[in-house]
Coordinates of N, CA and C in Angstrom, one line a residue:
Chain A
M1 N 1.4 -1.7 2.4 CA 1.4 -0.3 1.9 C 0.2 0.4 2.5
G2 N -0.9 -0.3 2.5 CA -2.2 0.3 3.0 C -2.1 0.7 4.4
L3 N -1.5 -0.3 5.2 CA -1.4 0.0 6.7 C -0.5 1.1 7.0
A4 N 0.6 1.2 6.3 CA 1.5 2.3 6.5 C 0.9 3.6 6.1
A5 N 0.1 3.6 5.0 CA -0.6 4.8 4.5 C -1.6 5.3 5.6
L6 N -2.3 4.4 6.2 CA -3.3 4.8 7.3 C -2.5 5.4 8.4
E7 N -1.4 4.8 8.9 CA -0.7 5.4 10.0 C -0.1 6.8 9.7
L8 N 0.4 6.9 8.5 CA 1.0 8.2 8.1 C -0.1 9.3 8.0
E9 N -1.3 8.9 7.5 CA -2.4 9.9 7.4 C -2.8 10.3 8.8
R10 N -2.9 9.3 9.7 CA -3.2 9.7 11.1 C -2.3 10.7 11.7
A11 N -1.0 10.6 11.3 CA 0.0 11.5 11.8 C 0.0 12.9 11.0
G12 N -0.9 13.0 10.1 CA -1.0 14.3 9.3 C -0.2 14.3 8.0
I13 N 0.3 13.2 7.6 CA 1.1 13.1 6.4 C 0.2 12.6 5.2
A14 N 0.0 13.4 4.2 CA -0.8 12.9 3.1 C -0.1 11.8 2.3
T15 N -0.9 10.8 1.9 CA -0.3 9.7 1.2 C -1.1 9.3 -0.1
V16 N -0.3 8.7 -1.0 CA -1.0 8.1 -2.2 C -0.2 6.8 -2.4
A17 N -0.9 5.7 -2.5 CA -0.3 4.3 -2.6 C -0.4 3.8 -4.0
L18 N 0.7 3.5 -4.6 CA 0.6 2.8 -5.9 C 0.2 1.3 -5.6
Q19 N -0.6 0.8 -6.4 CA -1.1 -0.6 -6.2 C -1.0 -1.4 -7.5
L20 N -0.5 -2.6 -7.4 CA -0.4 -3.5 -8.5 C -1.5 -4.5 -8.5
L21 N -2.2 -4.7 -7.4 CA -3.2 -5.7 -7.3 C -4.5 -5.1 -6.7
H22 N -5.6 -5.2 -7.4 CA -6.8 -4.7 -6.9 C -7.1 -5.2 -5.6
A23 N -6.9 -6.5 -5.4 CA -7.2 -7.2 -4.1 C -6.5 -6.5 -2.9
A24 N -5.3 -6.1 -3.2 CA -4.5 -5.5 -2.1 C -5.1 -4.2 -1.6
A25 N -5.6 -3.4 -2.6 CA -6.2 -2.1 -2.3 C -7.5 -2.3 -1.6
E26 N -8.2 -3.4 -2.0 CA -9.5 -3.6 -1.4 C -9.4 -4.1 0.1
Q27 N -8.3 -4.9 0.3 CA -8.1 -5.5 1.6 C -7.7 -4.4 2.7
T28 N -6.7 -3.5 2.3 CA -6.2 -2.6 3.3 C -6.8 -1.2 3.1
R29 N -7.4 -0.9 2.0 CA -8.1 0.3 1.9 C -7.3 1.6 2.2
P30 N -6.2 1.8 1.5 CA -5.5 3.0 1.8 C -6.3 4.3 1.4
P31 N -6.0 5.4 2.0 CA -6.9 6.6 1.7 C -6.9 7.0 0.3
R32 N -5.7 6.9 -0.4 CA -5.7 7.2 -1.9 C -4.9 6.0 -2.5
A33 N -5.4 5.4 -3.5 CA -4.7 4.3 -4.2 C -4.8 4.5 -5.7
L34 N -3.6 4.4 -6.3 CA -3.6 4.5 -7.8 C -3.1 3.1 -8.3
W35 N -4.0 2.4 -9.0 CA -3.7 1.1 -9.6 C -2.9 1.3 -10.8
A36 N -1.8 0.7 -10.9 CA -0.9 0.7 -12.1 C -0.9 -0.6 -12.7
P37 N -1.1 -0.7 -14.0 CA -1.3 -2.0 -14.7 C 0.0 -2.6 -15.1
F38 N 1.0 -2.8 -14.2 CA 2.3 -3.3 -14.5 C 2.6 -4.6 -13.8
W39 N 3.6 -5.3 -14.2 CA 4.0 -6.5 -13.6 C 4.4 -6.3 -12.1
R40 N 4.3 -7.3 -11.3 CA 4.7 -7.2 -9.9 C 6.2 -6.9 -9.9
G41 N 6.5 -5.9 -9.1 CA 7.9 -5.5 -9.0 C 8.2 -4.3 -9.9
Y42 N 7.3 -3.9 -10.7 CA 7.5 -2.8 -11.6 C 6.3 -1.7 -11.5
A43 N 6.1 -1.3 -10.3 CA 5.0 -0.4 -10.0 C 5.1 0.9 -10.8
L44 N 6.3 1.3 -11.2 CA 6.5 2.5 -12.0 C 6.7 2.2 -13.5
G45 N 6.4 1.0 -13.9 CA 6.6 0.7 -15.3 C 8.0 0.2 -15.6
D46 N 8.3 0.1 -16.9 CA 9.6 -0.3 -17.3 C 10.7 0.7 -16.9
P47 N 11.6 0.2 -16.1 CA 12.7 1.1 -15.7 C 13.5 1.7 -16.9
K48 N 13.4 1.1 -18.0 CA 14.1 1.6 -19.2 C 13.3 2.7 -19.9
E49 N 12.1 2.9 -19.4 CA 11.2 3.9 -20.0 C 10.9 4.9 -19.0
P50 N 11.8 5.9 -18.8 CA 11.6 6.9 -17.7 C 10.3 7.7 -17.8
G51 N 9.7 7.8 -19.0 CA 8.5 8.5 -19.2 C 7.3 7.8 -18.5
E52 N 7.4 6.5 -18.4 CA 6.3 5.8 -17.7 C 6.3 6.2 -16.2
A53 N 7.5 6.2 -15.6 CA 7.6 6.5 -14.2 C 7.1 7.9 -14.0
R54 N 7.5 8.8 -14.9 CA 7.1 10.2 -14.7 C 5.5 10.3 -14.8
A55 N 4.9 9.6 -15.7 CA 3.5 9.6 -15.9 C 2.8 9.0 -14.7
V56 N 3.3 7.9 -14.1 CA 2.7 7.3 -12.9 C 2.8 8.3 -11.8
L57 N 4.0 8.8 -11.6 CA 4.2 9.8 -10.5 C 3.3 11.0 -10.6
E58 N 3.1 11.5 -11.8 CA 2.2 12.6 -12.0 C 0.8 12.3 -11.6
A59 N 0.4 11.1 -12.1 CA -1.0 10.7 -11.7 C -1.2 10.6 -10.2
A60 N -0.1 10.1 -9.5 CA -0.2 10.0 -8.1 C -0.2 11.4 -7.4
L61 N 0.6 12.3 -7.9 CA 0.6 13.7 -7.4 C -0.8 14.4 -7.6
E62 N -1.4 14.1 -8.8 CA -2.7 14.7 -9.0 C -3.7 14.2 -8.0
M63 N -3.6 12.9 -7.6 CA -4.5 12.4 -6.6 C -4.3 13.2 -5.2
L64 N -3.1 13.5 -4.9 CA -2.8 14.2 -3.7 C -3.4 15.5 -3.6
E65 N -3.5 16.2 -4.8 CA -4.0 17.6 -4.7 C -5.5 17.7 -5.1
D66 N -6.1 16.6 -5.4 CA -7.5 16.6 -5.8 C -8.4 16.6 -4.6
S67 N -8.9 17.8 -4.3 CA -9.7 18.0 -3.1 C -11.1 17.4 -3.2
S68 N -11.5 16.9 -4.4 CA -12.8 16.4 -4.5 C -12.8 14.9 -4.1
L69 N -11.7 14.3 -3.9 CA -11.6 12.9 -3.5 C -12.1 12.6 -2.1
R70 N -12.7 11.5 -1.9 CA -13.1 11.1 -0.5 C -12.6 9.7 -0.3
P71 N -12.2 9.4 0.9 CA -11.5 8.1 1.2 C -12.5 6.9 1.3
P72 N -12.1 5.7 0.9 CA -10.9 5.4 0.2 C -11.0 5.7 -1.2
A73 N -10.1 6.5 -1.7 CA -10.2 7.0 -3.2 C -9.4 6.0 -4.0
F74 N -9.9 5.5 -5.1 CA -9.2 4.6 -5.9 C -9.3 5.1 -7.4
R75 N -8.2 5.1 -8.0 CA -8.1 5.5 -9.4 C -7.2 4.6 -10.2
E76 N -7.5 4.4 -11.5 CA -6.7 3.5 -12.3 C -5.9 4.3 -13.2
F77 N -4.6 3.9 -13.3 CA -3.7 4.6 -14.3 C -3.7 3.9 -15.6
H78 N -3.8 4.6 -16.6 CA -3.8 4.0 -18.0 C -2.6 4.7 -18.7
A79 N -1.7 3.9 -19.3 CA -0.6 4.5 -20.1 C -1.2 5.3 -21.2
G80 N -0.7 6.5 -21.3 CA -1.2 7.5 -22.3 C -2.2 8.5 -21.7
D81 N -2.4 8.3 -20.4 CA -3.3 9.3 -19.7 C -2.6 10.7 -19.7
Chain B
M1 N -33.2 -2.9 0.7 CA -32.7 -3.0 2.0 C -31.2 -3.4 2.0
K2 N -30.8 -4.3 1.1 CA -29.4 -4.7 0.9 C -28.6 -3.5 0.5
V3 N -29.2 -2.7 -0.5 CA -28.5 -1.6 -1.0 C -28.2 -0.6 0.1
W4 N -29.2 -0.3 0.9 CA -29.1 0.6 2.0 C -28.0 0.2 3.0
S5 N -28.0 -1.1 3.3 CA -27.1 -1.6 4.3 C -25.6 -1.5 3.7
R6 N -25.5 -1.8 2.4 CA -24.2 -1.7 1.8 C -23.7 -0.3 1.8
L7 N -24.6 0.6 1.5 CA -24.3 2.1 1.5 C -23.9 2.5 2.9
R8 N -24.6 2.0 4.0 CA -24.2 2.4 5.3 C -22.8 1.9 5.7
R9 N -22.6 0.7 5.2 CA -21.2 0.1 5.5 C -20.1 0.9 4.8
R10 N -20.4 1.3 3.6 CA -19.4 2.1 2.9 C -19.2 3.4 3.5
L11 N -20.2 4.1 4.0 CA -20.1 5.4 4.6 C -19.3 5.2 6.0
R12 N -19.6 4.1 6.7 CA -18.9 3.9 7.9 C -17.4 3.7 7.7
R13 N -17.1 2.9 6.7 CA -15.7 2.7 6.4 C -15.0 4.0 6.0
A14 N -15.7 4.8 5.2 CA -15.1 6.0 4.7 C -14.8 6.9 5.9
A15 N -15.7 6.9 6.9 CA -15.6 7.8 8.1 C -14.4 7.3 8.9
E16 N -14.1 6.0 8.8 CA -13.0 5.4 9.6 C -11.6 5.7 9.0
T17 N -11.6 6.0 7.7 CA -10.3 6.1 6.9 C -9.8 7.5 7.1
P18 N -8.6 7.6 7.8 CA -8.0 8.9 7.9 C -7.6 9.5 6.5
F19 N -7.8 10.7 6.3 CA -7.6 11.3 5.0 C -7.1 12.7 5.2
E20 N -5.8 12.9 4.9 CA -5.3 14.3 5.1 C -4.9 14.9 3.7
P21 N -5.5 16.0 3.4 CA -5.0 16.7 2.2 C -3.6 17.2 2.6
P22 N -2.7 17.4 1.6 CA -1.4 18.0 1.9 C -1.6 19.3 2.7
C23 N -0.8 19.6 3.7 CA -1.0 20.7 4.5 C -0.6 22.0 3.8
R24 N 0.0 21.9 2.7 CA 0.4 23.1 1.9 C 0.3 22.8 0.4
P25 N 0.3 23.8 -0.5 CA 0.2 23.4 -1.9 C 1.4 22.5 -2.3
L26 N 1.1 21.6 -3.2 CA 2.1 20.6 -3.6 C 3.5 21.2 -4.0
P27 N 3.5 22.4 -4.7 CA 4.8 23.0 -5.0 C 5.6 23.4 -3.8
Q28 N 5.0 23.3 -2.6 CA 5.8 23.6 -1.4 C 6.0 22.4 -0.5
C29 N 5.5 21.3 -1.0 CA 5.5 20.1 -0.1 C 6.9 19.3 -0.2
R30 N 7.3 18.8 0.9 CA 8.4 17.9 1.0 C 7.8 16.5 0.8
V31 N 8.4 15.7 -0.1 CA 7.8 14.4 -0.5 C 8.9 13.3 -0.3
A32 N 8.4 12.2 0.3 CA 9.3 11.0 0.5 C 8.6 9.8 -0.1
L33 N 9.5 8.8 -0.3 CA 9.0 7.5 -0.8 C 9.0 6.4 0.3
V34 N 8.0 5.6 0.3 CA 8.0 4.4 1.2 C 7.8 3.2 0.3
V35 N 8.7 2.3 0.3 CA 8.8 1.2 -0.6 C 8.6 -0.1 0.2
S36 N 7.8 -1.0 -0.3 CA 7.6 -2.3 0.4 C 7.3 -3.4 -0.5
S37 N 7.8 -4.6 -0.2 CA 7.4 -5.8 -1.0 C 6.8 -6.8 0.0
V38 N 6.6 -6.4 1.2 CA 6.0 -7.4 2.2 C 4.5 -7.5 2.0
C39 N 4.0 -8.7 2.0 CA 2.6 -8.9 1.8 C 2.0 -9.4 3.1
L40 N 0.7 -9.1 3.3 CA -0.1 -9.6 4.4 C -0.3 -11.1 4.2
A41 N 0.1 -11.9 5.3 CA 0.0 -13.4 5.2 C -1.5 -13.8 5.1
Q42 N -1.8 -14.7 4.2 CA -3.2 -15.2 4.0 C -3.3 -16.4 4.8
P43 N -4.5 -16.8 5.1 CA -4.8 -18.0 5.9 C -4.1 -19.2 5.3
G44 N -3.3 -20.0 6.1 CA -2.6 -21.2 5.6 C -1.2 -20.9 5.2
Q45 N -0.9 -19.6 4.8 CA 0.4 -19.3 4.3 C 1.5 -19.4 5.4
E46 N 1.1 -19.2 6.6 CA 2.0 -19.2 7.7 C 2.8 -20.6 7.8
D47 N 2.1 -21.6 7.4 CA 2.7 -23.0 7.5 C 3.4 -23.4 6.2
D48 N 3.5 -22.5 5.3 CA 4.1 -22.9 4.0 C 5.6 -22.6 4.1
P49 N 6.4 -23.7 4.1 CA 7.9 -23.6 4.2 C 8.5 -22.8 3.1
D50 N 7.8 -22.7 1.9 CA 8.4 -22.0 0.8 C 8.2 -20.5 0.8
V51 N 7.3 -20.0 1.8 CA 7.1 -18.6 1.8 C 7.7 -18.0 3.1
P52 N 8.8 -17.2 2.9 CA 9.4 -16.6 4.1 C 8.5 -15.7 4.9
M53 N 8.4 -15.9 6.2 CA 7.5 -15.1 7.0 C 8.3 -14.6 8.2
G54 N 8.0 -13.3 8.5 CA 8.8 -12.8 9.7 C 8.3 -11.4 10.0
R55 N 9.1 -10.8 10.9 CA 8.8 -9.4 11.4 C 9.6 -8.5 10.5
P56 N 8.9 -7.8 9.6 CA 9.6 -6.9 8.7 C 10.2 -5.7 9.4
R57 N 11.3 -5.2 8.9 CA 12.0 -4.1 9.5 C 12.2 -3.0 8.4
W58 N 12.2 -1.8 8.8 CA 12.4 -0.7 7.9 C 13.9 -0.4 7.7
R59 N 14.3 -0.1 6.5 CA 15.7 0.4 6.2 C 15.5 1.8 5.7
I60 N 16.4 2.7 6.1 CA 16.4 4.1 5.6 C 17.3 4.2 4.5
V61 N 16.8 4.7 3.4 CA 17.7 4.9 2.2 C 17.8 6.4 1.9
G62 N 19.0 6.9 1.8 CA 19.2 8.3 1.5 C 19.0 8.6 0.0
S63 N 18.5 9.8 -0.3 CA 18.3 10.1 -1.7 C 19.7 10.0 -2.5
E64 N 20.8 10.2 -1.8 CA 22.1 10.2 -2.4 C 22.5 8.8 -2.8
D65 N 21.8 7.8 -2.2 CA 22.0 6.4 -2.6 C 21.5 6.1 -4.0
G66 N 20.7 7.0 -4.4 CA 20.1 6.8 -5.8 C 19.1 5.7 -5.9
G67 N 18.7 5.2 -4.7 CA 17.6 4.1 -4.7 C 18.2 2.7 -5.0
A68 N 19.4 2.6 -5.3 CA 20.0 1.3 -5.7 C 19.8 0.4 -4.5
A69 N 20.0 0.9 -3.3 CA 19.9 0.0 -2.1 C 18.4 -0.5 -1.9
G70 N 17.5 0.3 -2.4 CA 16.1 -0.1 -2.2 C 15.7 -1.1 -3.3
A71 N 16.3 -1.1 -4.4 CA 15.9 -2.0 -5.5 C 16.0 -3.4 -5.1
G72 N 17.0 -3.8 -4.3 CA 17.2 -5.2 -3.9 C 16.1 -5.8 -3.1
A73 N 15.2 -4.9 -2.6 CA 14.1 -5.4 -1.7 C 13.0 -6.0 -2.4
G74 N 13.0 -5.8 -3.7 CA 11.7 -6.2 -4.5 C 11.6 -7.6 -4.8
H75 N 10.4 -7.9 -5.4 CA 10.1 -9.3 -5.9 C 11.0 -9.7 -7.0
N76 N 11.6 -8.7 -7.7 CA 12.4 -9.1 -8.8 C 13.9 -8.9 -8.5
A77 N 14.2 -9.2 -7.2 CA 15.6 -9.0 -6.7 C 16.6 -9.9 -7.5
S78 N 16.1 -10.9 -8.1 CA 17.1 -11.8 -8.9 C 17.3 -11.3 -10.3
A79 N 16.6 -10.3 -10.7 CA 16.8 -9.7 -12.0 C 17.9 -8.7 -11.9
A80 N 19.1 -9.2 -11.9 CA 20.3 -8.3 -11.7 C 20.3 -7.1 -12.7
R81 N 19.9 -7.4 -13.9 CA 20.0 -6.3 -14.9 C 19.1 -5.1 -14.5
D82 N 17.9 -5.5 -14.0 CA 17.0 -4.4 -13.6 C 17.3 -3.8 -12.3
N83 N 18.0 -4.6 -11.4 CA 18.3 -4.1 -10.1 C 19.4 -3.0 -10.3
E84 N 20.1 -3.0 -11.4 CA 21.1 -2.0 -11.6 C 20.5 -0.7 -11.9
D85 N 19.2 -0.7 -12.3 CA 18.5 0.5 -12.6 C 18.0 1.1 -11.3
R86 N 18.4 2.3 -11.0 CA 18.1 2.9 -9.7 C 16.6 3.2 -9.6
N87 N 15.9 3.2 -10.7 CA 14.5 3.6 -10.7 C 13.5 2.5 -10.7
L88 N 14.0 1.3 -10.6 CA 13.1 0.1 -10.5 C 12.2 0.2 -9.3
A89 N 12.8 0.3 -8.2 CA 12.0 0.4 -6.9 C 11.7 1.8 -6.5
M90 N 12.5 2.7 -6.8 CA 12.4 4.0 -6.3 C 12.4 5.0 -7.4
A91 N 11.4 5.8 -7.5 CA 11.2 6.8 -8.6 C 12.0 8.1 -8.3
L92 N 13.2 7.9 -7.9 CA 13.9 9.1 -7.4 C 14.2 10.1 -8.6
E93 N 14.5 9.5 -9.8 CA 14.8 10.4 -10.9 C 13.5 11.2 -11.2
A94 N 12.4 10.5 -11.3 CA 11.1 11.2 -11.6 C 10.8 12.2 -10.5
L95 N 11.1 11.8 -9.3 CA 10.8 12.7 -8.2 C 11.7 14.0 -8.2
D96 N 13.0 13.7 -8.5 CA 13.9 14.9 -8.6 C 13.5 15.8 -9.7
E97 N 13.0 15.2 -10.8 CA 12.6 16.1 -11.9 C 11.3 16.9 -11.5
A98 N 10.4 16.3 -10.8 CA 9.2 17.0 -10.3 C 9.6 18.2 -9.4
A99 N 10.6 17.9 -8.6 CA 11.1 19.0 -7.7 C 11.8 20.1 -8.5
A100 N 12.6 19.7 -9.5 CA 13.3 20.7 -10.4 C 12.4 21.6 -11.1
R101 N 11.2 21.1 -11.6 CA 10.3 21.9 -12.3 C 9.2 22.5 -11.4
G102 N 9.4 22.4 -10.1 CA 8.5 23.1 -9.2 C 7.1 22.4 -9.0
R103 N 7.0 21.1 -9.4 CA 5.7 20.4 -9.2 C 5.6 20.1 -7.8
I104 N 6.7 19.7 -7.1 CA 6.7 19.5 -5.7 C 7.8 20.4 -5.1
G105 N 7.7 20.6 -3.8 CA 8.7 21.6 -3.2 C 10.1 21.0 -3.1
A106 N 10.2 19.8 -2.5 CA 11.5 19.1 -2.3 C 11.3 17.6 -2.2
V107 N 12.4 16.9 -2.5 CA 12.5 15.5 -2.3 C 13.2 15.3 -0.9
N108 N 12.5 14.6 -0.1 CA 13.1 14.4 1.3 C 14.5 13.7 1.1
G109 N 15.4 13.9 2.1 CA 16.7 13.4 2.0 C 16.8 11.9 2.3
R110 N 15.7 11.3 2.9 CA 15.7 9.9 3.2 C 14.3 9.3 2.9
H111 N 14.4 8.0 2.6 CA 13.1 7.3 2.3 C 13.2 5.9 3.0
L112 N 12.0 5.3 3.1 CA 11.9 4.1 3.8 C 11.7 2.9 2.9
V113 N 12.4 1.8 3.2 CA 12.2 0.5 2.5 C 11.9 -0.6 3.5
L114 N 10.8 -1.3 3.3 CA 10.4 -2.3 4.3 C 10.8 -3.7 3.8
G115 N 11.5 -4.4 4.7 CA 11.8 -5.8 4.5 C 12.3 -6.2 3.1
G116 N 12.0 -7.4 2.7 CA 12.3 -7.9 1.4 C 11.1 -8.7 0.9
P117 N 11.2 -9.6 0.0 CA 10.1 -10.3 -0.5 C 9.6 -11.4 0.5
M118 N 8.7 -11.0 1.4 CA 8.3 -11.9 2.4 C 6.8 -11.6 2.8
I119 N 6.3 -12.5 3.7 CA 4.9 -12.2 4.2 C 5.0 -11.9 5.7
A120 N 4.0 -11.3 6.2 CA 4.0 -11.0 7.7 C 2.6 -11.0 8.2
G121 N 2.5 -11.3 9.4 CA 1.1 -11.2 10.1 C 0.6 -9.8 10.2
R122 N -0.7 -9.6 10.4 CA -1.2 -8.3 10.4 C -0.7 -7.5 11.6
G123 N -0.4 -8.2 12.8 CA 0.1 -7.4 13.9 C 1.5 -6.9 13.6
D124 N 2.3 -7.7 13.0 CA 3.7 -7.3 12.7 C 3.7 -6.1 11.7
L125 N 2.8 -6.3 10.7 CA 2.7 -5.2 9.7 C 2.2 -3.9 10.3
Q126 N 1.2 -4.0 11.2 CA 0.7 -2.8 11.8 C 1.8 -2.1 12.7
A127 N 2.6 -2.9 13.4 CA 3.7 -2.4 14.2 C 4.7 -1.7 13.3
A128 N 5.0 -2.3 12.1 CA 5.9 -1.7 11.2 C 5.3 -0.4 10.6
A129 N 4.0 -0.4 10.4 CA 3.4 0.8 9.8 C 3.5 1.9 10.8
R130 N 3.3 1.7 12.1 CA 3.4 2.7 13.1 C 4.9 3.3 13.1
E131 N 5.8 2.4 13.0 CA 7.2 2.8 13.0 C 7.6 3.7 11.9
A132 N 6.9 3.7 10.8 CA 7.2 4.5 9.6 C 7.0 6.0 9.9
V133 N 6.1 6.3 10.9 CA 5.8 7.7 11.1 C 6.9 8.5 11.6
E134 N 7.6 8.0 12.6 CA 8.6 8.9 13.3 C 9.6 9.5 12.4
P135 N 10.4 8.7 11.6 CA 11.4 9.4 10.8 C 10.9 10.4 9.8
L136 N 9.7 10.1 9.3 CA 9.2 11.0 8.3 C 8.6 12.3 8.9
A137 N 8.0 12.1 10.1 CA 7.5 13.3 10.8 C 8.7 14.2 11.2
A138 N 9.8 13.5 11.7 CA 10.9 14.2 12.1 C 11.5 15.1 11.0
D139 N 11.4 14.6 9.8 CA 11.9 15.3 8.6 C 10.9 16.4 8.1
A140 N 9.8 16.5 8.8 CA 8.7 17.4 8.3 C 8.2 17.1 6.9
V141 N 8.1 15.8 6.6 CA 7.6 15.4 5.3 C 6.1 15.7 5.3
D142 N 5.7 16.3 4.1 CA 4.2 16.6 4.0 C 3.4 15.6 3.3
A143 N 4.1 14.8 2.4 CA 3.4 13.9 1.5 C 4.3 12.7 1.2
V144 N 3.7 11.5 1.1 CA 4.4 10.3 0.8 C 3.8 9.6 -0.4
V145 N 4.6 9.0 -1.2 CA 4.2 8.1 -2.3 C 4.7 6.7 -1.9
L146 N 3.7 5.8 -1.7 CA 4.0 4.5 -1.3 C 4.1 3.6 -2.6
V147 N 5.2 2.8 -2.7 CA 5.5 2.0 -3.9 C 5.6 0.6 -3.5
P148 N 4.8 -0.3 -4.1 CA 5.0 -1.8 -3.9 C 6.1 -2.3 -4.9
T149 N 6.8 -3.2 -4.5 CA 7.9 -3.8 -5.4 C 7.7 -5.3 -5.6

């Protein structure tokens, strides 16, 4: 994810990478990373709870438009945010 | 001294990281998803017969597919019940809703899914990463949400 994010940013496409593992974010250092505290395979939360996916996506979009962030920017998502 | 050196290292890394703000306000941005379950091979893993390793390839998934085709790429591919849910791997419903209420400009007509549950060497992953640019740039995508599965 991180390597793709870097290449897309170099091409002028803004990115935000959801991450399930802190280690993965630290290793590849994507420009913007949002850590989601879910099981592997469920980056957007429980698929039966569409509200979770909406909340994760919203947190990711907020990172995209936050002009105060500097790379590599890392934020943690907390349910109920 | 250690603190200074650590700070210098961090500043250098930050300078090396490309960082593009969206080129227009988010309510005007075209957004795509990039989904991957491929992990970077760790030392010693290359010789592990239980861990599939290879050269990952991108698949293009249209929004009209509803993401179902992308769901099978994930680490929970055996969980048939969840694979039936189009939003397990791809947040297309949430993305469509964001577009409908004007939070983003549009959902791109196609999205990228990389490989399946496998590992790959850094060179192969970097090559795949470079290949992701062309289709999304051709679609004039402004922003991408990357989703691990």
